[in-house]
């Protein structure tokens, strides 16, 4: 995607490998590095434990990643703004408790309990947004305060026993545990996605040609659409040899795709990246910085609450350990491992999916190798450490 | 001039703690006019541009547009009234590409989604008229040279044909030919009927293009000169406060 004038081709025809190295160094390659990491992790674990890449294991793996992945998606939004919400785990725990207590103990309809939980999450985000934009307090401090308060609320809501079970026939539990997309439906959705994507690409290309802008060749459009089609087909076909695509995982991927669209193709998304890159410059360009910040905090907390609701459904229970500090740390780690910078303004919704898949793969793989929690924490910590170092190095490369 | 000024300041003051950046400033800028605001470092030039562009709220005083008092609550409000600025530090987001920066805060939308094609086309058109060419409008601004960034900032100010163009120290860090090219651009803006306000800390740069020169010193207006008639010594005395 370069300009139409000869100036572009005149620009350094220099070695492609040098260009690639520079893009790698500055992080301009986007999601590619994590995809490579994910493939390496898969190959290594498959070599060590032959059942790792079995359809059965992969179905479990992606289902297991969905709830925390949704939380990580919210974290990506705050990181893009150069902010952080440390309380996402607590908010997810409170949401889980609200759903369980509301629907079981108080006898609310389940949908109402879910709505109340999501609204409570949104409210927390609204408070954070207000505190941040009015008082200009750094977000890691007041979300830490929020973490404590919300955890206290969660314990109070759960009451003395500290655990509430959801009935197995509840739709939420069935949705999260046993609902898999019908193969016909999976293929129909995948087909529709490929057709829509292809049509959008072609229309875009036609408009660019009509506007005399540089346009991708038909071949490269075909290659992209084909790659997407193959990726979806292989995933559906392979998971289909077992139980198929889990409804909860499909919901997660759908949310990631929608968020990606919002970030890349709407004014709101552009504002998010601008504010994350340079808030003062964005303000002087006329971006409503406060509104953008508040909206991102609200979206983050609401997604955290949704993640908690899904976790409750998957466990068929809410207890004091739902949304324990480890959840927030995993979600934040997933966002960073997935390639979203902690310095703001750089990253993508897809990093939530890719990052959580890396973490969940490491965790599942080590479990298959009979390693305990201790090893899992150490390895995940090391992966995060590497991701953070890479993020820092890329930032330095960009600034030099 | 008897016409109503496009934009005026009346008794505008602004302090930063103990530092009084602007004190009781009165200023008019007309259409078809280039006003140069000169002053030493810290004289208040950037603060003046800040108030006019809605980026800085005055403590006291009023901003008038076409003779009517307005409240410039933020830069978007000023833009809506036809006032746009190139700030001293350019105020570009380094992580965004050229097109994204040009249209930041005023993106073109089509069916709810950003219309990248229309924006990219307009970006080429705007940049085509300016001196420093950018190799690609899809390059992050971080990868551009200083002169190219300045072109992007100037192109952004021209977007949507604002009536008032504010340029804060546009000639600092420019080479001689670049200054000449820039002054041609300013003259073109005046011909097209824009009201232009340019600041500088150097006397020589702007005298050729300005109609009027306003001297700022320690936050106050310290003299207003007809650009054709003002002598270097008069201006220097007003800027430094040393009597001739
Ligand atoms: N954000 C701020 N915080 C504190 N003081 C400020 C701020 N902005 C400006 N000032 C002070 O206000 C006064 C005027 O500053 P201003 O930037 O408007 O001057 P200037 O004429 O643009 O100077 P320069 O030539 O250095 O750009 C200075 O004393 C400066 O220190
Ligand atoms: Mg200044």
XYZ file of C-alpha atoms and ligand atoms in Angstrom:
676
model
C 0.000 0.000 0.000
C 2.155 2.829 -1.229
C 1.492 6.025 -3.142
C 0.810 6.204 -6.841
C 3.682 8.402 -7.938
C 7.016 7.255 -9.286
C 8.517 8.786 -6.148
C 7.645 5.580 -4.392
C 9.433 3.230 -6.696
C 12.328 5.628 -6.707
C 12.573 5.073 -2.979
C 15.417 2.852 -1.909
C 15.126 -0.308 -3.952
C 17.751 -1.526 -1.418
C 17.917 -5.010 -0.079
C 14.637 -6.545 0.938
C 16.248 -8.310 3.854
C 17.504 -5.042 5.324
C 13.997 -3.639 5.035
C 12.579 -6.728 6.679
C 15.092 -6.467 9.494
C 14.169 -2.854 10.089
C 10.457 -3.658 10.147
C 11.121 -6.512 12.546
C 13.180 -4.231 14.771
C 10.543 -1.513 14.921
C 7.568 -3.818 15.310
C 6.037 -2.834 11.974
C 5.421 -6.463 11.091
C 2.324 -6.504 13.265
C 1.084 -9.933 14.279
C 3.561 -11.984 12.275
C 6.119 -12.542 15.071
C 3.544 -13.941 17.515
C 2.147 -16.229 14.862
C 5.657 -17.589 14.453
C 5.969 -17.982 18.234
C 2.641 -19.807 18.359
C 3.696 -22.197 15.603
C 7.012 -22.878 17.354
C 5.219 -23.557 20.663
C 2.882 -25.978 18.896
C 5.661 -27.793 17.077
C 7.746 -28.138 20.248
C 4.881 -29.474 22.360
C 3.747 -31.804 19.595
C 7.267 -33.220 19.487
C 7.282 -33.720 23.248
C 3.736 -34.972 23.591
C 2.055 -36.570 20.562
C -1.499 -35.781 21.693
C -0.884 -32.031 21.855
C -2.124 -31.251 18.339
C -4.948 -33.775 18.510
C -8.332 -32.305 17.608
C -9.633 -33.183 21.057
C -6.883 -31.254 22.794
C -7.171 -28.261 20.471
C -10.937 -28.063 20.954
C -10.391 -27.928 24.704
C -7.523 -25.488 24.337
C -9.475 -22.895 22.378
C -12.549 -23.249 24.587
C -10.366 -22.832 27.649
C -8.845 -19.639 26.256
C -12.092 -17.852 25.415
C -13.089 -16.347 28.786
C -9.679 -14.879 29.630
C -9.271 -13.972 25.948
C -12.345 -11.738 26.119
C -10.798 -10.015 29.139
C -7.524 -9.629 27.246
C -9.428 -7.946 24.404
C -10.500 -5.237 26.843
C -6.943 -4.942 28.103
C -5.772 -4.331 24.524
C -8.059 -1.283 24.346
C -6.591 0.278 27.489
C -3.019 -0.563 26.465
C -3.606 1.086 23.082
C -4.348 4.287 25.001
C -1.186 3.876 27.051
C -3.326 3.051 30.086
C -3.786 -0.111 32.083
C -6.639 -1.619 34.065
C -5.276 -3.901 36.778
C -8.742 -4.717 38.077
C -10.035 -6.682 35.075
C -9.724 -9.955 36.981
C -11.601 -8.579 39.974
C -14.322 -7.163 37.728
C -14.673 -10.535 36.012
C -14.939 -12.218 39.411
C -17.588 -9.768 40.546
C -19.529 -10.302 37.337
C -19.399 -14.072 37.817
C -20.609 -13.699 41.398
C -23.406 -11.365 40.297
C -24.656 -13.835 37.695
C -24.567 -16.804 40.053
C -26.040 -15.088 43.093
C -28.595 -13.128 41.080
C -29.928 -16.101 39.152
C -29.627 -18.802 41.820
C -30.094 -17.128 45.202
C -32.250 -14.173 44.205
C -34.157 -16.006 41.512
C -33.647 -13.406 38.772
C -34.019 -14.617 35.197
C -30.550 -15.561 33.968
C -30.529 -12.973 31.165
C -31.280 -10.262 33.702
C -28.449 -11.433 35.953
C -26.073 -11.355 32.972
C -27.219 -7.863 32.011
C -26.783 -6.609 35.578
C -23.275 -8.079 35.678
C -22.330 -6.386 32.392
C -23.865 -3.095 33.537
C -21.903 -3.281 36.778
C -18.740 -3.748 34.715
C -19.605 -0.771 32.532
C -20.212 1.324 35.641
C -16.781 0.477 37.031
C -15.221 1.561 33.734
C -17.232 4.784 33.781
C -15.900 5.558 37.254
C -12.335 4.877 36.144
C -12.811 7.085 33.106
C -14.202 9.900 35.227
C -11.406 9.656 37.807
C -8.752 9.538 35.106
C -10.032 12.397 32.962
C -11.089 14.691 35.834
C -8.326 14.123 38.355
C -5.553 12.969 36.004
C -4.470 10.172 38.325
C -2.362 7.457 36.673
C -4.582 4.525 35.809
C -2.456 1.811 37.406
C -3.006 3.428 40.812
C -6.746 3.853 40.815
C -7.420 0.559 39.063
C -5.360 -1.044 41.841
C -7.656 0.672 44.338
C -10.575 -0.546 42.227
C -9.189 -4.083 42.314
C -9.354 -4.118 46.112
C -12.807 -2.544 46.311
C -14.300 -4.794 43.628
C -12.761 -7.921 45.160
C -14.340 -6.927 48.475
C -17.702 -6.504 46.738
C -17.285 -9.914 45.099
C -16.679 -11.591 48.475
C -19.665 -9.785 49.988
C -21.947 -10.764 47.088
C -20.870 -14.405 47.339
C -21.648 -14.428 51.063
C -20.453 -16.764 53.776
C -20.127 -19.979 51.749
C -18.038 -18.232 49.155
C -19.278 -20.362 46.285
C -22.508 -20.602 44.300
C -23.193 -23.315 41.731
C -25.110 -22.702 38.527
C -27.525 -25.444 37.442
C -26.166 -27.490 34.545
C -29.278 -26.938 32.458
C -28.874 -23.131 32.603
C -28.398 -21.779 29.054
C -25.233 -19.989 30.073
C -23.640 -23.217 31.280
C -24.751 -25.107 28.184
C -23.489 -22.282 25.960
C -20.080 -22.335 27.594
C -19.652 -26.069 28.125
C -21.512 -28.106 25.561
C -22.584 -25.769 22.777
C -20.667 -26.353 19.554
C -21.494 -24.810 16.227
C -23.328 -27.177 13.941
C -20.881 -28.099 11.129
C -23.270 -26.697 8.525
C -23.474 -23.445 10.467
C -19.665 -23.255 10.847
C -19.207 -23.677 7.113
C -21.970 -21.191 6.337
C -20.419 -18.562 8.608
C -16.948 -19.184 7.210
C -18.283 -18.987 3.661
C -20.090 -15.742 4.378
C -16.985 -14.248 6.010
C -14.783 -15.167 3.048
C -17.291 -13.841 0.507
C -17.821 -10.587 2.410
C -14.089 -10.120 2.931
C -13.356 -10.821 -0.715
C -16.103 -8.484 -1.887
C -14.887 -5.711 0.414
C -11.319 -6.145 -0.826
C -12.363 -6.114 -4.462
C -14.578 -3.080 -4.030
C -11.804 -1.309 -2.204
C -9.417 -2.160 -4.999
C -11.844 -0.944 -7.657
C -12.304 2.363 -5.842
C -8.555 2.799 -5.510
C -8.066 2.141 -9.195
C -10.850 4.589 -10.043
C -9.228 7.191 -7.802
C -5.869 6.577 -9.486
C -4.280 5.445 -6.246
C -1.879 2.547 -5.999
C -3.928 -0.622 -5.735
C -2.981 -4.153 -4.808
C -2.838 -6.520 -7.762
C -5.744 -8.892 -8.301
C -3.341 -11.704 -7.560
C -2.448 -10.394 -4.129
C -6.124 -9.814 -3.309
C -6.804 -13.387 -4.361
C -3.907 -14.604 -2.240
C -5.207 -12.845 0.874
C -8.760 -14.043 0.417
C -7.505 -17.527 -0.370
C -5.307 -17.560 2.746
C -8.265 -16.574 4.898
C -10.425 -19.253 3.288
C -7.771 -21.923 3.840
C -7.213 -20.877 7.462
C -10.926 -21.014 8.256
C -11.466 -24.264 6.331
C -8.544 -26.057 7.973
C -9.629 -24.900 11.437
C -13.252 -25.927 10.956
C -12.420 -29.215 9.268
C -9.828 -30.223 11.842
C -11.809 -29.202 14.925
C -14.784 -30.862 13.209
C -13.101 -34.262 13.457
C -13.734 -33.830 17.187
C -16.613 -31.782 18.644
C -16.215 -28.845 16.305
C -15.971 -25.117 16.964
C -17.137 -24.187 20.459
C -19.833 -21.539 20.648
C -17.912 -19.640 23.298
C -14.738 -19.611 21.185
C -16.746 -18.472 18.163
C -18.163 -15.627 20.243
C -14.637 -14.638 21.305
C -13.297 -14.644 17.746
C -16.347 -12.686 16.587
C -15.724 -10.037 19.254
C -12.067 -9.813 18.255
C -12.998 -9.343 14.593
C -15.567 -6.668 15.432
C -13.118 -4.832 17.693
C -10.502 -5.021 14.967
C -12.929 -3.438 12.519
C -13.792 -0.716 15.022
C -10.124 0.011 15.698
C -9.002 0.117 12.091
C -11.978 1.470 10.213
C -13.915 3.826 12.467
C -13.254 7.340 13.722
C -13.344 6.017 17.281
C -10.591 3.501 16.573
C -8.456 6.111 14.891
C -8.894 8.380 17.913
C -7.865 5.562 20.243
C -4.591 5.054 18.397
C -3.971 8.798 18.170
C -4.556 9.393 21.882
C -2.368 6.408 22.714
C 0.402 7.719 20.471
C 0.367 11.337 21.629
C -2.579 12.553 23.695
C -1.646 16.239 23.536
C -1.156 16.173 19.765
C -4.483 14.376 19.393
C -6.211 16.970 21.582
C -4.823 19.822 19.513
C -5.919 18.070 16.326
C -9.469 18.191 17.670
C -9.863 14.633 18.974
C -12.271 14.447 21.949
C -9.601 12.896 24.168
C -11.678 12.587 27.336
C -14.540 10.853 25.602
C -12.137 8.421 23.953
C -10.487 7.589 27.283
C -13.806 7.059 29.061
C -15.134 4.883 26.234
C -12.069 2.650 26.359
C -12.243 2.197 30.133
C -15.952 1.365 29.841
C -15.333 -1.114 27.008
C -12.474 -2.725 28.930
C -14.466 -3.245 32.138
C -17.526 -4.436 30.237
C -15.457 -7.002 28.361
C -13.881 -8.039 31.669
C -17.369 -8.563 33.090
C -18.340 -10.590 30.019
C -15.215 -12.694 30.478
C -16.313 -13.338 34.064
C -19.805 -14.316 32.944
C -18.289 -16.804 30.483
C -15.939 -18.133 33.156
C -18.895 -18.723 35.463
C -20.701 -20.574 32.686
C -17.680 -22.697 31.898
C -17.189 -23.625 35.560
C -20.947 -23.822 36.245
C -20.139 -21.910 39.412
C -18.804 -18.688 40.817
C -16.495 -18.721 43.803
C -13.918 -16.603 45.540
C -11.211 -17.818 43.201
C -13.097 -16.718 40.058
C -11.177 -13.754 38.745
C -8.262 -14.245 41.127
C -5.274 -11.951 40.526
C -3.837 -14.550 38.167
C -6.687 -13.890 35.715
C -5.849 -10.206 35.353
C -2.171 -10.969 35.025
C -2.838 -13.627 32.382
C -5.089 -11.285 30.415
C -2.578 -8.439 30.496
C 0.238 -10.852 29.630
C -1.808 -12.177 26.697
C -2.311 -8.692 25.282
C 1.399 -7.896 25.514
C 2.581 -11.289 24.248
C 0.122 -10.874 21.391
C 2.050 -7.805 20.293
C 0.223 -4.818 21.756
C 2.744 -2.304 23.022
C 2.602 -1.145 26.626
C 3.670 2.309 25.521
C 0.380 3.058 23.784
C -0.724 3.601 20.222
C 0.447 0.267 18.785
C -1.265 -3.058 18.687
C -4.237 -4.892 17.337
C -7.353 -6.645 18.570
C -5.925 -9.877 17.200
C -3.158 -9.758 19.787
C -5.772 -10.783 22.403
C -6.510 -13.966 20.456
C -2.918 -14.783 19.535
C -1.547 -13.942 22.976
C -4.070 -16.000 24.889
C -3.508 -18.915 22.504
C 0.231 -18.792 23.227
C -0.329 -18.724 26.993
C -2.998 -21.411 26.922
C -0.866 -23.600 24.652
C 2.095 -23.351 27.006
C -0.134 -24.111 29.955
C -1.922 -27.049 28.300
C 1.304 -28.419 26.873
C 3.047 -28.389 30.234
C 0.035 -30.040 31.845
C 0.225 -32.801 29.244
C 3.874 -33.220 30.215
C 2.797 -33.601 33.846
C 4.396 -30.360 34.894
C 2.775 -28.551 37.788
C 1.539 -25.010 38.360
C 5.009 -23.887 39.429
C 6.575 -24.691 36.056
C 3.584 -23.197 34.208
C 3.951 -19.895 36.046
C 7.690 -19.756 35.462
C 7.418 -20.503 31.739
C 4.534 -18.083 31.184
C 6.464 -15.458 33.113
C 9.506 -16.001 30.927
C 7.451 -15.694 27.730
C 5.960 -12.446 29.041
C 9.422 -11.236 29.993
C 10.661 -11.814 26.471
C 7.602 -10.048 25.014
C 8.158 -7.020 27.247
C 11.846 -6.833 26.361
C 11.001 -7.058 22.654
C 8.380 -4.315 23.088
C 10.945 -2.089 24.772
C 13.603 -2.761 22.127
C 11.149 -2.034 19.325
C 10.232 1.247 20.950
C 13.891 2.194 21.102
C 14.387 1.201 17.471
C 11.451 3.372 16.419
C 12.811 6.357 18.300
C 16.303 6.098 16.914
C -8.912 48.881 7.843
C -12.600 49.475 8.381
C -13.793 45.914 7.616
C -14.771 43.664 10.507
C -11.794 41.540 11.433
C -12.273 37.813 10.913
C -10.873 37.134 14.344
C -10.013 39.407 17.246
C -8.754 39.197 20.789
C -9.992 41.624 23.426
C -8.199 41.911 26.737
C -6.953 38.344 26.675
C -4.788 37.254 29.604
C -3.367 33.907 30.530
C -1.025 32.892 33.322
C 0.829 29.684 34.108
C 1.242 29.875 37.851
C 3.393 32.933 38.416
C 4.375 33.225 34.747
C 2.149 35.710 32.921
C 2.208 34.422 29.370
C -0.358 36.900 27.988
C -1.458 40.174 29.566
C -4.430 42.146 28.218
C -3.831 41.345 24.565
C -5.894 43.128 21.895
C -5.412 41.907 18.355
C -7.280 41.922 15.033
C -6.666 39.768 11.980
C -8.486 40.529 8.724
C -9.161 38.519 5.631
C -6.534 39.022 2.894
C -4.043 39.975 5.560
C -0.828 38.508 6.914
C -0.056 39.509 10.490
C 3.366 38.721 11.861
C 3.704 38.358 15.611
C 7.311 38.696 16.652
C 8.842 38.440 20.064
C 11.716 37.005 21.994
C 11.689 33.527 23.507
C 8.997 33.333 26.162
C 7.226 36.462 24.879
C 3.921 34.567 24.652
C 3.670 33.806 20.930
C 2.739 30.163 21.355
C 0.277 31.045 24.080
C -1.349 33.528 21.707
C -1.671 30.874 19.006
C -2.983 28.480 21.661
C -5.793 30.836 22.656
C -6.749 31.591 19.041
C -6.793 27.905 18.122
C -8.859 26.775 21.093
C -5.987 24.724 22.507
C -5.477 27.067 25.457
C -8.284 28.620 27.495
C -7.708 32.279 28.375
C -8.076 33.333 32.028
C -9.648 36.611 30.986
C -10.819 38.356 27.848
C -12.698 37.378 24.744
C -12.155 35.881 21.336
C -14.360 37.414 18.631
C -15.088 35.833 15.266
C -16.650 38.211 12.727
C -17.166 40.613 15.600
C -19.170 38.228 17.769
C -17.827 36.734 20.979
C -17.265 32.978 20.757
C -16.126 30.390 23.223
C -13.367 28.216 21.820
C -13.721 25.311 24.221
C -11.409 23.040 22.253
C -9.511 22.939 18.957
C -12.439 21.223 17.248
C -14.662 24.198 18.118
C -12.114 26.593 16.629
C -11.862 24.448 13.533
C -15.620 24.492 13.136
C -15.402 28.305 13.111
C -12.730 28.162 10.422
C -9.620 28.650 12.558
C -6.760 26.171 12.217
C -3.192 26.168 13.466
C 0.212 24.665 12.771
C 1.703 24.434 16.237
C 5.328 25.084 17.037
C 5.915 21.390 17.785
C 3.588 20.459 14.864
C 1.369 18.284 17.118
C 1.493 15.219 14.885
C 1.027 11.678 16.176
C 4.245 9.885 15.245
C 2.608 6.447 15.308
C -0.015 7.401 12.722
C 0.686 7.619 9.013
C 0.483 10.768 6.914
C -3.149 10.355 5.840
C -4.216 9.495 9.370
C -2.523 12.615 10.712
C -3.910 14.883 8.007
C -7.484 13.914 8.747
C -7.155 13.359 12.485
C -10.243 14.716 14.208
C -12.030 15.337 10.895
C -11.990 12.005 9.106
C -14.094 11.329 6.027
C -16.683 8.664 6.707
C -18.633 6.531 4.272
C -21.348 4.215 5.506
C -20.095 4.472 9.084
C -16.566 3.407 8.177
C -13.535 5.519 7.352
C -13.250 6.351 3.676
C -9.544 5.696 3.218
C -9.682 6.054 -0.541
C -11.160 9.559 -0.471
C -8.783 10.629 2.291
C -5.715 9.252 0.543
C -6.635 10.957 -2.693
C -7.155 14.294 -0.965
C -3.864 13.800 0.904
C -1.932 13.491 -2.364
C -3.675 16.565 -3.722
C -2.878 18.684 -0.663
C 0.716 17.533 -0.405
C 1.257 17.950 -4.139
C 1.000 21.719 -3.737
C 3.642 21.865 -1.039
C 7.393 21.900 -1.244
C 8.745 18.947 0.723
C 7.446 15.765 -0.885
C 6.710 12.745 1.228
C 7.655 9.422 -0.365
C 4.436 7.727 0.696
C 1.300 8.930 2.419
C 1.057 5.561 4.131
C 4.316 6.014 6.005
C 4.204 6.614 9.749
C 5.112 10.203 10.503
C 7.884 8.899 12.767
C 9.761 7.876 9.609
C 9.645 11.348 8.003
C 12.257 14.094 8.077
C 11.622 17.356 9.911
C 10.802 19.252 6.717
C 8.432 16.513 5.568
C 6.651 16.586 8.917
C 6.258 20.310 8.623
C 4.686 19.828 5.177
C 2.244 17.365 6.674
C 1.314 19.805 9.427
C 0.837 22.607 6.902
C -1.211 20.382 4.627
C -3.394 19.541 7.604
C -4.033 23.190 8.353
C -5.130 23.768 4.760
C -7.590 20.900 4.837
C -11.130 22.196 4.596
C -10.035 25.721 3.633
C -10.105 27.446 7.037
C -10.603 31.217 6.984
C -7.902 31.849 9.560
C -4.531 30.101 9.370
C -2.227 30.321 12.385
C 1.422 29.360 11.940
C 3.600 29.191 15.054
C 7.295 29.678 14.179
C 7.010 27.962 10.808
C 10.380 29.219 9.585
C 12.490 28.094 12.525
C 14.761 25.246 11.382
C 14.080 25.930 7.682
C 16.859 26.493 5.178
C 16.978 29.637 2.993
C 15.288 28.114 -0.063
C 12.703 26.489 2.118
C 11.907 29.831 3.747
C 11.466 31.367 0.312
C 9.145 28.570 -0.755
C 7.220 28.934 2.445
C 6.758 32.669 1.995
C 5.366 32.032 -1.490
C 2.840 29.707 0.069
C 1.834 32.386 2.580
C 1.382 34.910 -0.200
C -0.823 32.450 -2.030
C -2.925 32.046 1.088
C -3.375 35.802 1.357
C -4.378 36.029 -2.314
C -6.989 33.369 -1.759
C -8.470 35.512 1.009
C -7.280 33.723 4.101
C -6.410 35.620 7.239
C -2.911 34.524 8.207
C -1.097 34.956 11.506
C 2.557 33.927 11.648
C 4.836 34.083 14.641
C 8.593 34.295 14.662
C 11.377 35.187 17.019
C 13.435 36.505 14.139
C 12.769 39.891 12.590
C 14.112 39.386 9.110
C 12.125 36.333 7.996
C 8.646 37.724 7.855
C 8.979 41.373 7.018
C 8.849 40.606 3.296
C 5.492 38.896 3.470
C 3.720 40.534 6.416
C 1.243 43.400 6.123
C 1.422 44.232 9.785
C 3.909 43.359 12.511
C 2.806 43.050 16.114
C 5.544 42.915 18.698
C 5.028 40.865 21.846
C 7.192 41.402 24.870
C 6.768 39.610 28.171
C 3.161 38.782 27.338
C 2.114 42.302 26.307
C 1.758 43.930 22.909
C 4.656 46.320 22.710
C 3.937 48.108 19.473
C 2.262 47.511 16.141
C 3.978 48.398 12.903
C 3.151 48.755 9.256
C 5.450 46.195 7.704
C 6.491 48.481 4.852
C 7.439 51.355 7.058
C 8.841 49.802 10.200
C 12.573 50.084 10.601
C 14.659 47.257 11.939
C 15.766 49.436 14.848
C 12.189 50.272 15.861
C 11.219 46.613 15.847
C 14.301 45.551 17.739
C 13.713 48.195 20.366
C 10.103 47.061 20.801
C 11.149 43.433 21.072
C 13.924 43.919 23.566
C 12.511 46.862 25.461
C 15.764 48.787 25.093
C 14.977 52.377 24.045
C 16.737 53.531 20.924
N 2.363 24.837 29.694
C 3.049 25.792 30.344
N 3.315 25.666 31.661
C 3.979 26.619 32.329
N 4.436 27.753 31.778
C 4.225 27.940 30.468
C 3.516 26.969 29.685
N 3.439 27.420 28.416
C 4.067 28.613 28.415
N 4.534 28.933 29.635
C 5.251 30.168 29.989
O 4.564 31.238 29.423
C 5.460 32.179 28.860
C 5.156 32.356 27.381
O 5.440 31.116 26.700
P 5.198 30.903 25.160
O 5.489 29.493 24.855
O 3.848 31.399 24.797
O 6.306 31.845 24.535
P 6.873 31.884 23.059
O 6.912 33.298 22.671
O 6.117 30.962 22.180
O 8.358 31.365 23.264
P 9.282 30.515 22.248
O 9.920 31.483 21.315
O 10.283 29.882 23.181
O 8.432 29.516 21.575
C 6.841 31.654 29.143
O 7.311 32.298 30.298
C 6.639 30.190 29.400
O 7.584 29.734 30.329
Mg 6.578 29.377 21.076
